GROMACS .gro file of N, CA and C in nm:
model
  522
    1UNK      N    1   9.081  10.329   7.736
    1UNK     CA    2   9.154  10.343   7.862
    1UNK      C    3   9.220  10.479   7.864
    2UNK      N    4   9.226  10.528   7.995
    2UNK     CA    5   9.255  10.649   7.994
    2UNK      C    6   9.379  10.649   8.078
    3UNK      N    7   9.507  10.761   8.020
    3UNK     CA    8   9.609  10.769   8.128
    3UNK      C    9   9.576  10.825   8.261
    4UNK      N   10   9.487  10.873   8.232
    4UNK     CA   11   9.435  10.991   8.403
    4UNK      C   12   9.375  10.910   8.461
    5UNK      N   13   9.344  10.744   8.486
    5UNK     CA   14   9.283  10.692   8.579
    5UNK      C   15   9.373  10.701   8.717
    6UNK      N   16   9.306  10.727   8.812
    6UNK     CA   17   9.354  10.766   8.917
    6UNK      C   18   9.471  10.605   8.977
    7UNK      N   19   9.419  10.489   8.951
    7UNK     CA   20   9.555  10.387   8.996
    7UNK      C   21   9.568  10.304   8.883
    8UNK      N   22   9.691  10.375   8.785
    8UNK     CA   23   9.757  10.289   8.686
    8UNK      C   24   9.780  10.140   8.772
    9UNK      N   25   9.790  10.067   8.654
    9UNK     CA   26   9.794   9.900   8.658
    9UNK      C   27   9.943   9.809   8.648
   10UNK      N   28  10.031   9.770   8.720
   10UNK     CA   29  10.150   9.794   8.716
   10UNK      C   30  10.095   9.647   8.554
   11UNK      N   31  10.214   9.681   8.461
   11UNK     CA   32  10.184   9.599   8.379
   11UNK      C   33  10.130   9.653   8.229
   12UNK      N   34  10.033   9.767   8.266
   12UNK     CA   35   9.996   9.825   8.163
   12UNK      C   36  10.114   9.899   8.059
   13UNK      N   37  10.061   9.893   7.921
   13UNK     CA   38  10.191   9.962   7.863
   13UNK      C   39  10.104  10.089   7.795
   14UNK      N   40  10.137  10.195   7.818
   14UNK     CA   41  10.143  10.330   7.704
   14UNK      C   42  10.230  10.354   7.634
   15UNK      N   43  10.226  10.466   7.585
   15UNK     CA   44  10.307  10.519   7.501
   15UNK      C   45  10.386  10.658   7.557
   16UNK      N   46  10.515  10.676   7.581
   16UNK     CA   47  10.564  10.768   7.634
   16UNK      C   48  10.609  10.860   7.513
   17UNK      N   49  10.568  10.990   7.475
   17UNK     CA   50  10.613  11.088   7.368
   17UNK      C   51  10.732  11.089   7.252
   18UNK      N   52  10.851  11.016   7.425
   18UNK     CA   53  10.978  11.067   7.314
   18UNK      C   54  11.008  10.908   7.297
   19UNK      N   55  10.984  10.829   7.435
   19UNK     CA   56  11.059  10.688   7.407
   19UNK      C   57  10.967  10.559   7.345
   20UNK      N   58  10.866  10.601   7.344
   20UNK     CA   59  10.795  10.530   7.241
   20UNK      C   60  10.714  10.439   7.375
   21UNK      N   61  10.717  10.316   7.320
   21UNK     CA   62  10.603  10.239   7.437
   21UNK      C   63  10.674  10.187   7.566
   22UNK      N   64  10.608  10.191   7.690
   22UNK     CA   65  10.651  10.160   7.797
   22UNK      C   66  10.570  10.092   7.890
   23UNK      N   67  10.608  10.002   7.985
   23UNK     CA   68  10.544   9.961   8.106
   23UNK      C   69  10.544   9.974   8.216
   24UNK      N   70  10.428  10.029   8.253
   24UNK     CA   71  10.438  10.041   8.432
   24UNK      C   72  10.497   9.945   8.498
   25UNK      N   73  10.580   9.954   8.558
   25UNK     CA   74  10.683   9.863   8.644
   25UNK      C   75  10.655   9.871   8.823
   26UNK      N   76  10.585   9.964   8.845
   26UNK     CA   77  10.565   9.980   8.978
   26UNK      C   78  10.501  10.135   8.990
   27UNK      N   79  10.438  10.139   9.143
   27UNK     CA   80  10.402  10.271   9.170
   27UNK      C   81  10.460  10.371   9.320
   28UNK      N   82  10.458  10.409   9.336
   28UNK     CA   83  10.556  10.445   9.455
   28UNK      C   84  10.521  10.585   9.547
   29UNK      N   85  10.546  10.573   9.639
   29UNK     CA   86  10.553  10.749   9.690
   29UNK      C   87  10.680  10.800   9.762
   30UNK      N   88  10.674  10.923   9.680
   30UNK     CA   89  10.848  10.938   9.738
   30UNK      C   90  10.807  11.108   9.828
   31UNK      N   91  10.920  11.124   9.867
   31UNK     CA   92  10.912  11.259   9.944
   31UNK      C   93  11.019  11.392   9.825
   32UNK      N   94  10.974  11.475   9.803
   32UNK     CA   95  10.999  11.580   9.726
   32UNK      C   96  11.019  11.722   9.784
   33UNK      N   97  11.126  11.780   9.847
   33UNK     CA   98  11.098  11.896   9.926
   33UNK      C   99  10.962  11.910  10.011
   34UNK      N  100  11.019  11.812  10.077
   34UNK     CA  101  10.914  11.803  10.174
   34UNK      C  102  10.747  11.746  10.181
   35UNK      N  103  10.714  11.730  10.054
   35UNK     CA  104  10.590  11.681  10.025
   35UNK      C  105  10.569  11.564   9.972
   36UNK      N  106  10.482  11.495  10.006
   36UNK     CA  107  10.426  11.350   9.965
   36UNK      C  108  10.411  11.372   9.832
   37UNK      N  109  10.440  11.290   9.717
   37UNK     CA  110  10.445  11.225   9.573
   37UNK      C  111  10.388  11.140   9.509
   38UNK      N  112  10.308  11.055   9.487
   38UNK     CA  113  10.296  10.962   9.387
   38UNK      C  114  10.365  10.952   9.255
   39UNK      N  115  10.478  10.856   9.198
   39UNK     CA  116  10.492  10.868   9.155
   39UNK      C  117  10.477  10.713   9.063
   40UNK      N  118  10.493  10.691   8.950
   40UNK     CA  119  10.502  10.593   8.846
   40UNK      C  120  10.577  10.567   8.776
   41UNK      N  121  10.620  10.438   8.782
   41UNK     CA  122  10.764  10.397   8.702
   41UNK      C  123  10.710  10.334   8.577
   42UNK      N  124  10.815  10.339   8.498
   42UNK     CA  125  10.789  10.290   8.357
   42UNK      C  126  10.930  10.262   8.317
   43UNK      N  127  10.956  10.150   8.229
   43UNK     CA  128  11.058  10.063   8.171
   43UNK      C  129  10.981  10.061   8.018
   44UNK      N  130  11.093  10.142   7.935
   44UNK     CA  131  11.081  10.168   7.803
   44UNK      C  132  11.079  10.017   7.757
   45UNK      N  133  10.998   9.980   7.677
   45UNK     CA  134  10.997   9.861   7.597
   45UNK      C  135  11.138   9.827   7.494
   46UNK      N  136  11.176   9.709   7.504
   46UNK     CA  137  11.283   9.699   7.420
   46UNK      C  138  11.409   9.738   7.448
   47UNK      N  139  11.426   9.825   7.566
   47UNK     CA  140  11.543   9.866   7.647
   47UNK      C  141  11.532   9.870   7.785
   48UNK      N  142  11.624   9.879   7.860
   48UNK     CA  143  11.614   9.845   7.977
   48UNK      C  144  11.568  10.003   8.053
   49UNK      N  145  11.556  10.094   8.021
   49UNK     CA  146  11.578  10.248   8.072
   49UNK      C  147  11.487  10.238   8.158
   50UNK      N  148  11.422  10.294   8.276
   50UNK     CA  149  11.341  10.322   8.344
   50UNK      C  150  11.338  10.494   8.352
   51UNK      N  151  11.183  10.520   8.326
   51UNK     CA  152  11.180  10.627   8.406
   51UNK      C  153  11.072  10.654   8.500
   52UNK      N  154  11.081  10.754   8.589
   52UNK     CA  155  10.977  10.785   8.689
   52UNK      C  156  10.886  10.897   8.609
   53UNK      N  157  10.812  10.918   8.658
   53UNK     CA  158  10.674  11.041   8.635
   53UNK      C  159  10.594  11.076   8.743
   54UNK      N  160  10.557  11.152   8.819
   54UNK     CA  161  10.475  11.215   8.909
   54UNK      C  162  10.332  11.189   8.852
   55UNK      N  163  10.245  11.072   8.924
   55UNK     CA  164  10.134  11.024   8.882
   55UNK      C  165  10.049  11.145   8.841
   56UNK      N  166  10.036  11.239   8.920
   56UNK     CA  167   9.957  11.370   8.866
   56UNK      C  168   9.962  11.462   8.732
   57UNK      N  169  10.139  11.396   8.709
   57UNK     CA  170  10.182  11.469   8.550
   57UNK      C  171  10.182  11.441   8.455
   58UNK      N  172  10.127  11.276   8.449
   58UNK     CA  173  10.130  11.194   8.356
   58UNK      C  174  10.088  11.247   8.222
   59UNK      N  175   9.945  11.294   8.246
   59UNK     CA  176   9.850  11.408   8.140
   59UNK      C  177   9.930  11.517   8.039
   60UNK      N  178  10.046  11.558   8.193
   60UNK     CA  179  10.122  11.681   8.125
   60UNK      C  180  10.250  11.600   8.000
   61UNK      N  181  10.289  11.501   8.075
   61UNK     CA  182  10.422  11.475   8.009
   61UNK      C  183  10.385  11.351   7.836
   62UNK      N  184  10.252  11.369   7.836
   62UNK     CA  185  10.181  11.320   7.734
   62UNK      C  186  10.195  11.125   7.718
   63UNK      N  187  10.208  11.089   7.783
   63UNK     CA  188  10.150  10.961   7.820
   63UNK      C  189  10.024  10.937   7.747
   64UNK      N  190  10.016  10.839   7.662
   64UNK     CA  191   9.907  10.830   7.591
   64UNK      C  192   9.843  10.633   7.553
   65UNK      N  193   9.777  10.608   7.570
   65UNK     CA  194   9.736  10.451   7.499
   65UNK      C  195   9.810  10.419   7.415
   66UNK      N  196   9.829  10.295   7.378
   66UNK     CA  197   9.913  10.233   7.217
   66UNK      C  198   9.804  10.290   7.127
   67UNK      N  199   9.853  10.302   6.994
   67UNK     CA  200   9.801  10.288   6.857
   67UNK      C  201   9.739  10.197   6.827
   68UNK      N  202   9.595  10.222   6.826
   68UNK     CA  203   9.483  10.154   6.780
   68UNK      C  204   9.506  10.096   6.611
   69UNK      N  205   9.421   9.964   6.585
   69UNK     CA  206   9.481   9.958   6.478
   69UNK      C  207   9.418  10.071   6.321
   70UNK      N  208   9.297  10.124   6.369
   70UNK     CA  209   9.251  10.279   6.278
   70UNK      C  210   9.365  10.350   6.260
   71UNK      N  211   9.471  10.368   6.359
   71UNK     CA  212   9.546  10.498   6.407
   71UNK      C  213   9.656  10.470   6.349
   72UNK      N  214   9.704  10.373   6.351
   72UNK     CA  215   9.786  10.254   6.280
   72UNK      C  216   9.788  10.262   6.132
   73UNK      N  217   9.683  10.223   6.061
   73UNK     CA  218   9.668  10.277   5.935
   73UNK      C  219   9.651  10.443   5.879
   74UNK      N  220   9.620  10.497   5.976
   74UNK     CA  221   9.610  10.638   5.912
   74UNK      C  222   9.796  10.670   5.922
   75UNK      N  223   9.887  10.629   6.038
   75UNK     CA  224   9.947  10.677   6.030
   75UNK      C  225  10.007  10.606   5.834
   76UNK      N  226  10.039  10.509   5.837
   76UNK     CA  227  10.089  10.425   5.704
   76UNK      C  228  10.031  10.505   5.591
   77UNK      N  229   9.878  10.570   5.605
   77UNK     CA  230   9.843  10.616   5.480
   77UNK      C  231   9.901  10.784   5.447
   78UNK      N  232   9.948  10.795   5.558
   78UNK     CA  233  10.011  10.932   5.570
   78UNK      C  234  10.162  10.932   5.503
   79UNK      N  235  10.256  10.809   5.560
   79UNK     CA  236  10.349  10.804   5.545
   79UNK      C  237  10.359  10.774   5.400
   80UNK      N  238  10.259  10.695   5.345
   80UNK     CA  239  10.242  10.674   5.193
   80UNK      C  240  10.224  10.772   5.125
   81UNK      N  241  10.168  10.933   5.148
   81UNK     CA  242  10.156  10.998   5.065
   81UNK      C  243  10.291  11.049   4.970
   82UNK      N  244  10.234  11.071   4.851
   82UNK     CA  245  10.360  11.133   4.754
   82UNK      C  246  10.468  11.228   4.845
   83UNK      N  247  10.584  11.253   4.842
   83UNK     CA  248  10.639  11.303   4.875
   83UNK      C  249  10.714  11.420   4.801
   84UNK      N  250  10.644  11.564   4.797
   84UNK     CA  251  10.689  11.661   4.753
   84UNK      C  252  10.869  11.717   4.775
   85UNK      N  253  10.935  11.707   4.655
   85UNK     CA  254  11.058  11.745   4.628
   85UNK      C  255  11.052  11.888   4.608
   86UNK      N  256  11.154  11.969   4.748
   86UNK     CA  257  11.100  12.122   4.727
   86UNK      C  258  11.189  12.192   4.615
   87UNK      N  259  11.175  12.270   4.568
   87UNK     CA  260  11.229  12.371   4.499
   87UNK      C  261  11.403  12.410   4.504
   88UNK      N  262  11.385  12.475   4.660
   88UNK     CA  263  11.477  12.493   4.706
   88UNK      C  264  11.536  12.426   4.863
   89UNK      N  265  11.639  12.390   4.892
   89UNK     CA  266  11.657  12.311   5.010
   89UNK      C  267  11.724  12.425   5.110
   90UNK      N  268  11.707  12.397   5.221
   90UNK     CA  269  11.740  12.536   5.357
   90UNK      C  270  11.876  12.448   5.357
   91UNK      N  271  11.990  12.493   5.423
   91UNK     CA  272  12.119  12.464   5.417
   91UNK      C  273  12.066  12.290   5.551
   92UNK      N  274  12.175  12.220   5.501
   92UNK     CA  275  12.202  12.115   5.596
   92UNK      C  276  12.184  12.143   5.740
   93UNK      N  277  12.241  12.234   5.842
   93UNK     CA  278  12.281  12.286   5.942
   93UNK      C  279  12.107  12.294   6.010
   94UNK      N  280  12.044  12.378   5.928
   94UNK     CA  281  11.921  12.411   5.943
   94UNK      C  282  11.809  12.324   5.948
   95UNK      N  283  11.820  12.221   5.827
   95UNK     CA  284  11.731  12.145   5.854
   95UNK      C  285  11.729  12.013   5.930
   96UNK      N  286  11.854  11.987   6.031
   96UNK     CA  287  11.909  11.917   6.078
   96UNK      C  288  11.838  11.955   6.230
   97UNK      N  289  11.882  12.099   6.258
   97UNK     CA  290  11.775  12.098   6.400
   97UNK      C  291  11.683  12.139   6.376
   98UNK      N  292  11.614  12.209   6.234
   98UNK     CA  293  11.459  12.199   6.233
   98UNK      C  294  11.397  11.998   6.251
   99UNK      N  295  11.463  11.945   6.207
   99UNK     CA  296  11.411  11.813   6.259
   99UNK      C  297  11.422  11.775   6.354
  100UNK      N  298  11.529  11.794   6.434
  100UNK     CA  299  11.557  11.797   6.605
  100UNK      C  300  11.437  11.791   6.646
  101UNK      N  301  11.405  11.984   6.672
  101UNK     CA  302  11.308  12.009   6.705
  101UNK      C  303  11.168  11.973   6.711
  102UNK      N  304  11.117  11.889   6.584
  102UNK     CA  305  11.037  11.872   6.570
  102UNK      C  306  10.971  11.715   6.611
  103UNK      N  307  11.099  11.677   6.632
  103UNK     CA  308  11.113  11.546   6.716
  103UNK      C  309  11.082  11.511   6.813
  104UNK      N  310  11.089  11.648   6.919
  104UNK     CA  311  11.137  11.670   7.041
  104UNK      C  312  10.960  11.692   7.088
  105UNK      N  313  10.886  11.725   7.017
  105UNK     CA  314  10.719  11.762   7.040
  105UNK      C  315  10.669  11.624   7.100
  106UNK      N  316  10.707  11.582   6.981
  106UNK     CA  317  10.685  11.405   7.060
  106UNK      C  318  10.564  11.363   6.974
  107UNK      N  319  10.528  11.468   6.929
  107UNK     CA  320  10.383  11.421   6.830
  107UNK      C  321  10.405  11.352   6.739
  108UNK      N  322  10.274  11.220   6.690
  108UNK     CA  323  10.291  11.121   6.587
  108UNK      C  324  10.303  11.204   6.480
  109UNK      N  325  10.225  11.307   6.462
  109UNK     CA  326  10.273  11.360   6.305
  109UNK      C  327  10.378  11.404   6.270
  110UNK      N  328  10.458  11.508   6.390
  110UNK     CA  329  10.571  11.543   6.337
  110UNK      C  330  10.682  11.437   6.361
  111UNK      N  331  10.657  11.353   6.360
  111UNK     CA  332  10.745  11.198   6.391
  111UNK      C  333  10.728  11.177   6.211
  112UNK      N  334  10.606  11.152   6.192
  112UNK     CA  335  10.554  11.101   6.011
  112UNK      C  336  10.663  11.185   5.979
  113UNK      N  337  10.612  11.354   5.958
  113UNK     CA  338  10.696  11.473   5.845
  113UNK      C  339  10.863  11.447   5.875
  114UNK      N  340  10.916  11.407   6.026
  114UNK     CA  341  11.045  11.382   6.026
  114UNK      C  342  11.089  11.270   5.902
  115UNK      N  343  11.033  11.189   5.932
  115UNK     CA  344  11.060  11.066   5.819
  115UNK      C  345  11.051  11.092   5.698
  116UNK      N  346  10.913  11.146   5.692
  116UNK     CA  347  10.903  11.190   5.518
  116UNK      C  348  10.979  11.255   5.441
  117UNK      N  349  11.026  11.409   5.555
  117UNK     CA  350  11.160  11.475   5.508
  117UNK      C  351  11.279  11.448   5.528
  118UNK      N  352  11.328  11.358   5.531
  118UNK     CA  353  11.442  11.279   5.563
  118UNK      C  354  11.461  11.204   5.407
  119UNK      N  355  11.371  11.143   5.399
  119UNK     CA  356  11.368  11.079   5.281
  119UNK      C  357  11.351  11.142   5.180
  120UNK      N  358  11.292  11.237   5.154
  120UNK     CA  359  11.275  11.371   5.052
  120UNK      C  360  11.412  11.478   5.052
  121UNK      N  361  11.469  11.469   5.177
  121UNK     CA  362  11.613  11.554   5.158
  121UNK      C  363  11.718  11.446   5.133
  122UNK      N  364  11.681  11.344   5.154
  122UNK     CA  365  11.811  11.204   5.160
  122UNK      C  366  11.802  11.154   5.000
  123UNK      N  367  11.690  11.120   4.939
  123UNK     CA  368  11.653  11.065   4.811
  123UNK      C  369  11.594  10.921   4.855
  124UNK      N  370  11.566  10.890   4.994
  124UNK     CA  371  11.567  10.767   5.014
  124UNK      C  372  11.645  10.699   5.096
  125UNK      N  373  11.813  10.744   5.063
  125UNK     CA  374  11.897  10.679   5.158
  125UNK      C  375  11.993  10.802   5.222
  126UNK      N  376  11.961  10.816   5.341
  126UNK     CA  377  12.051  11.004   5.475
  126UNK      C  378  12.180  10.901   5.427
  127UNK      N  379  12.280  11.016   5.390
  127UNK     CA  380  12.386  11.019   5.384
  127UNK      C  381  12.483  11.049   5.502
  128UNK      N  382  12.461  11.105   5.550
  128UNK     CA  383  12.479  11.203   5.700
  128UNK      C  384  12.454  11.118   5.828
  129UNK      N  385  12.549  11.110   5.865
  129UNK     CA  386  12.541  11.067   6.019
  129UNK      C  387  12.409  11.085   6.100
  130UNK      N  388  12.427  11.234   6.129
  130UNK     CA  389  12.351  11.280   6.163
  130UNK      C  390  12.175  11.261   6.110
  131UNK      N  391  12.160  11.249   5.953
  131UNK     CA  392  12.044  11.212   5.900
  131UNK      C  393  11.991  11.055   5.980
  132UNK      N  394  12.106  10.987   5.968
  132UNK     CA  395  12.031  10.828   5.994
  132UNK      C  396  12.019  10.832   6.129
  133UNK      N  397  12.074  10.891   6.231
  133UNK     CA  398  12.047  10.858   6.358
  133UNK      C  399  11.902  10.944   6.361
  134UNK      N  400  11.858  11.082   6.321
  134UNK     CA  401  11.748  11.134   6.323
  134UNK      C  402  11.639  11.022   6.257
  135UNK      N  403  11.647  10.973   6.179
  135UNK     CA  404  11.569  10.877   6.103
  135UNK      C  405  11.520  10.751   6.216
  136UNK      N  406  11.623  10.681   6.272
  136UNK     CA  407  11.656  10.623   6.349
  136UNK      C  408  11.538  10.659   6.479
  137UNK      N  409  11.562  10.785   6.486
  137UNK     CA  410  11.492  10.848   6.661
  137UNK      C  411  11.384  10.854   6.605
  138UNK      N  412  11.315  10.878   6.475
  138UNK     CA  413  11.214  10.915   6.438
  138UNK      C  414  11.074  10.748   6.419
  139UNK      N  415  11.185  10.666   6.351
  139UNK     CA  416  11.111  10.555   6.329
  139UNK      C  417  11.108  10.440   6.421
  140UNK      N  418  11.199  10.448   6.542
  140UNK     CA  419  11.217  10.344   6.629
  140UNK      C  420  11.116  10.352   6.699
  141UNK      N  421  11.048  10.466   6.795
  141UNK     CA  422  10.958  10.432   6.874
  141UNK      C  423  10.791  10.387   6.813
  142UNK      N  424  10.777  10.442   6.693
  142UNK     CA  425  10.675  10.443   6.574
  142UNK      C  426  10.708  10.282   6.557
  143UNK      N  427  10.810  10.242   6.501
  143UNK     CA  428  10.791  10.095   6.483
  143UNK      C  429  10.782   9.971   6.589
  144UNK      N  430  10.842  10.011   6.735
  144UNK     CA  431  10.854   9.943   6.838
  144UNK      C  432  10.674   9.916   6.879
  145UNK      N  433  10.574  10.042   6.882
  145UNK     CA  434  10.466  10.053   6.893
  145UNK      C  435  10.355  10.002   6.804
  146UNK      N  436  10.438   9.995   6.662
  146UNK     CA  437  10.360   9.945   6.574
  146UNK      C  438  10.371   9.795   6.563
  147UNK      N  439  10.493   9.755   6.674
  147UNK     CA  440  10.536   9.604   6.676
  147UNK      C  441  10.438   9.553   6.759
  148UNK      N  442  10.417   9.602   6.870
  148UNK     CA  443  10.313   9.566   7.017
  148UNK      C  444  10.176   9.564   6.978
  149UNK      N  445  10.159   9.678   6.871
  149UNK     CA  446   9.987   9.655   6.851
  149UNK      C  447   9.987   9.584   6.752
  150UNK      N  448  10.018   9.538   6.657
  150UNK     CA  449  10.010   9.419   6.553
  150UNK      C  450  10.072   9.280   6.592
  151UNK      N  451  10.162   9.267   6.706
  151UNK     CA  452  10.184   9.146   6.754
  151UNK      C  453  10.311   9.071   6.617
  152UNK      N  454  10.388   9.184   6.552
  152UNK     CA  455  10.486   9.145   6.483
  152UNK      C  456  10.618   9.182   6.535
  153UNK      N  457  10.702   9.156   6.474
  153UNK     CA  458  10.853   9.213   6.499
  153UNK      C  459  10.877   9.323   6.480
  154UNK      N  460  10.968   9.402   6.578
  154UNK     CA  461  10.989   9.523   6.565
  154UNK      C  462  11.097   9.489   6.417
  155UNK      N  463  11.128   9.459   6.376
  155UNK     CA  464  11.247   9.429   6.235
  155UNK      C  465  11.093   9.473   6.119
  156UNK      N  466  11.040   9.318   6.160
  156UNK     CA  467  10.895   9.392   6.036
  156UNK      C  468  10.839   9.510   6.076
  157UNK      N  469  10.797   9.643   6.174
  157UNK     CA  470  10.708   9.697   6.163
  157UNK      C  471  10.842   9.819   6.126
  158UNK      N  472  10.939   9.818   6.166
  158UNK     CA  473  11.081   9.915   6.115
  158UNK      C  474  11.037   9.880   5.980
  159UNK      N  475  11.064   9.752   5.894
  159UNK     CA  476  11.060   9.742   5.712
  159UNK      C  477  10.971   9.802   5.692
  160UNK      N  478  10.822   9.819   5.740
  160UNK     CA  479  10.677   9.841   5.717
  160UNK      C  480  10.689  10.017   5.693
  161UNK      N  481  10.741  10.075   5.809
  161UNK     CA  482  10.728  10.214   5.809
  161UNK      C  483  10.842  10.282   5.716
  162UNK      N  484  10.931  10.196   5.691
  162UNK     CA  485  11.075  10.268   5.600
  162UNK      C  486  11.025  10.191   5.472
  163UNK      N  487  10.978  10.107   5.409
  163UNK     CA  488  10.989  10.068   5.307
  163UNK      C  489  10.846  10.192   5.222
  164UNK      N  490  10.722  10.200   5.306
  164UNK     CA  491  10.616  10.299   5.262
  164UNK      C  492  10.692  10.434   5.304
  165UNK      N  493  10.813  10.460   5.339
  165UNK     CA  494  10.831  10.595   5.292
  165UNK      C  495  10.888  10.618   5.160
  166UNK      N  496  11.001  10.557   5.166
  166UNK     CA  497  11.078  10.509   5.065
  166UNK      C  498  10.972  10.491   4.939
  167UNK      N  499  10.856  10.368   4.979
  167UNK     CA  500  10.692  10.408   4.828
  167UNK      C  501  10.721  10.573   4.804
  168UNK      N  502  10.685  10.632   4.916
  168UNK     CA  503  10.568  10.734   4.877
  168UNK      C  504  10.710  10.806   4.791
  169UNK      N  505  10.813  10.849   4.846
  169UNK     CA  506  10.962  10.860   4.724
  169UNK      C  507  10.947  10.865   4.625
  170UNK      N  508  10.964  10.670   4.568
  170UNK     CA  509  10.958  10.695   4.423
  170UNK      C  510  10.768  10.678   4.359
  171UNK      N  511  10.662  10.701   4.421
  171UNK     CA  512  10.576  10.708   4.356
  171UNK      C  513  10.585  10.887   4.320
  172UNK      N  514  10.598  10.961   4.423
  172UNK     CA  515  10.632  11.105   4.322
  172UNK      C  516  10.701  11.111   4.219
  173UNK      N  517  10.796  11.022   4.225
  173UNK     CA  518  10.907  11.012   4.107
  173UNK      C  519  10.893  11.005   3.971
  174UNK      N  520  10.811  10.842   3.967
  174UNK     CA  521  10.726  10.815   3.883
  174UNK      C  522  10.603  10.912   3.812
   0.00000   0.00000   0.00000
């Protein structure tokens, strides 16, 4: 299934970049400086938030299918890899909005490396406020999505993705 089909399905759920999975809730046309709109609503899964999207931008604002269950495991086998302990660490400050940032792409991988380095700068457990809520932004929509396509609890697919980081931790360790 493709997001660019020209009449989304109210009902259908994707995956929205930053908020993880969502459902079309309705479709609409609004007026915009003067010009006709299509636009598409979506209600983040698991929270009440709604947002709109300009049916034409959907493509742009990266709207994508759920996680297949292939996609699913590659991500887990990723998150399982050993986790390299660097040398030297960039000051707190720094690597705090280098993870921001990298958050903010919306991409599944740099969602994985957020986690992985979290746990590789944390030892396992962010000390830092700031660490666990990044952790938090990083693994909630990853596990909410990984809850919908496996048909488990978002509680189990959160243990699933934090407990194989936490592996891949102490298997470098070891």
């Amino acid at each position: 299934m493709s997001v660019a089909t020209p009449a989304p399905k109210i009902g259908e759920v994707l995956t929205h970049p930053v908020h993880g999975p969502v459902s079309i809730v309705a479709t609409c046309t609004r007026t915009v400086r003067g010009e006709e709109r299509d636009y598409v609503d979506l209600e983040v899964i698991g929270d009440e938030m709604r947002i709109s999207v300009p049916a034409d931008g959907k493509d742009v604002i990266g709207l994508r299918p759920l996680l297949a269950e292939k996609e699913i495991a590659e991500l887990i086998a990723k998150l399982a890899e050993p986790i390299e302990i660097p040398a030297k660490k960039a000051s707190w400050a720094h690597r705090i909005k280098s993870l921001q940032m990298q958050l903010q792409t919306g991409r599944i991988s740099d969602r994985v490396e957020v986690i992985r380095n979290i746990m590789r700068d944390s030892g396992g457990v962010p000390s830092s406020l700031a660490e666990r809520n990044l952790l938090r932004q990083a693994v909630g929509p990853l596990a909410s999505e990984v809850a919908i396509a496996r048909d488990i609890s978002l509680d189990e697919a959160t243990e699933l993705l934090q407990s194989t980081a936490e592996g891949a931790l102490e298997s470098k360790a070891a």
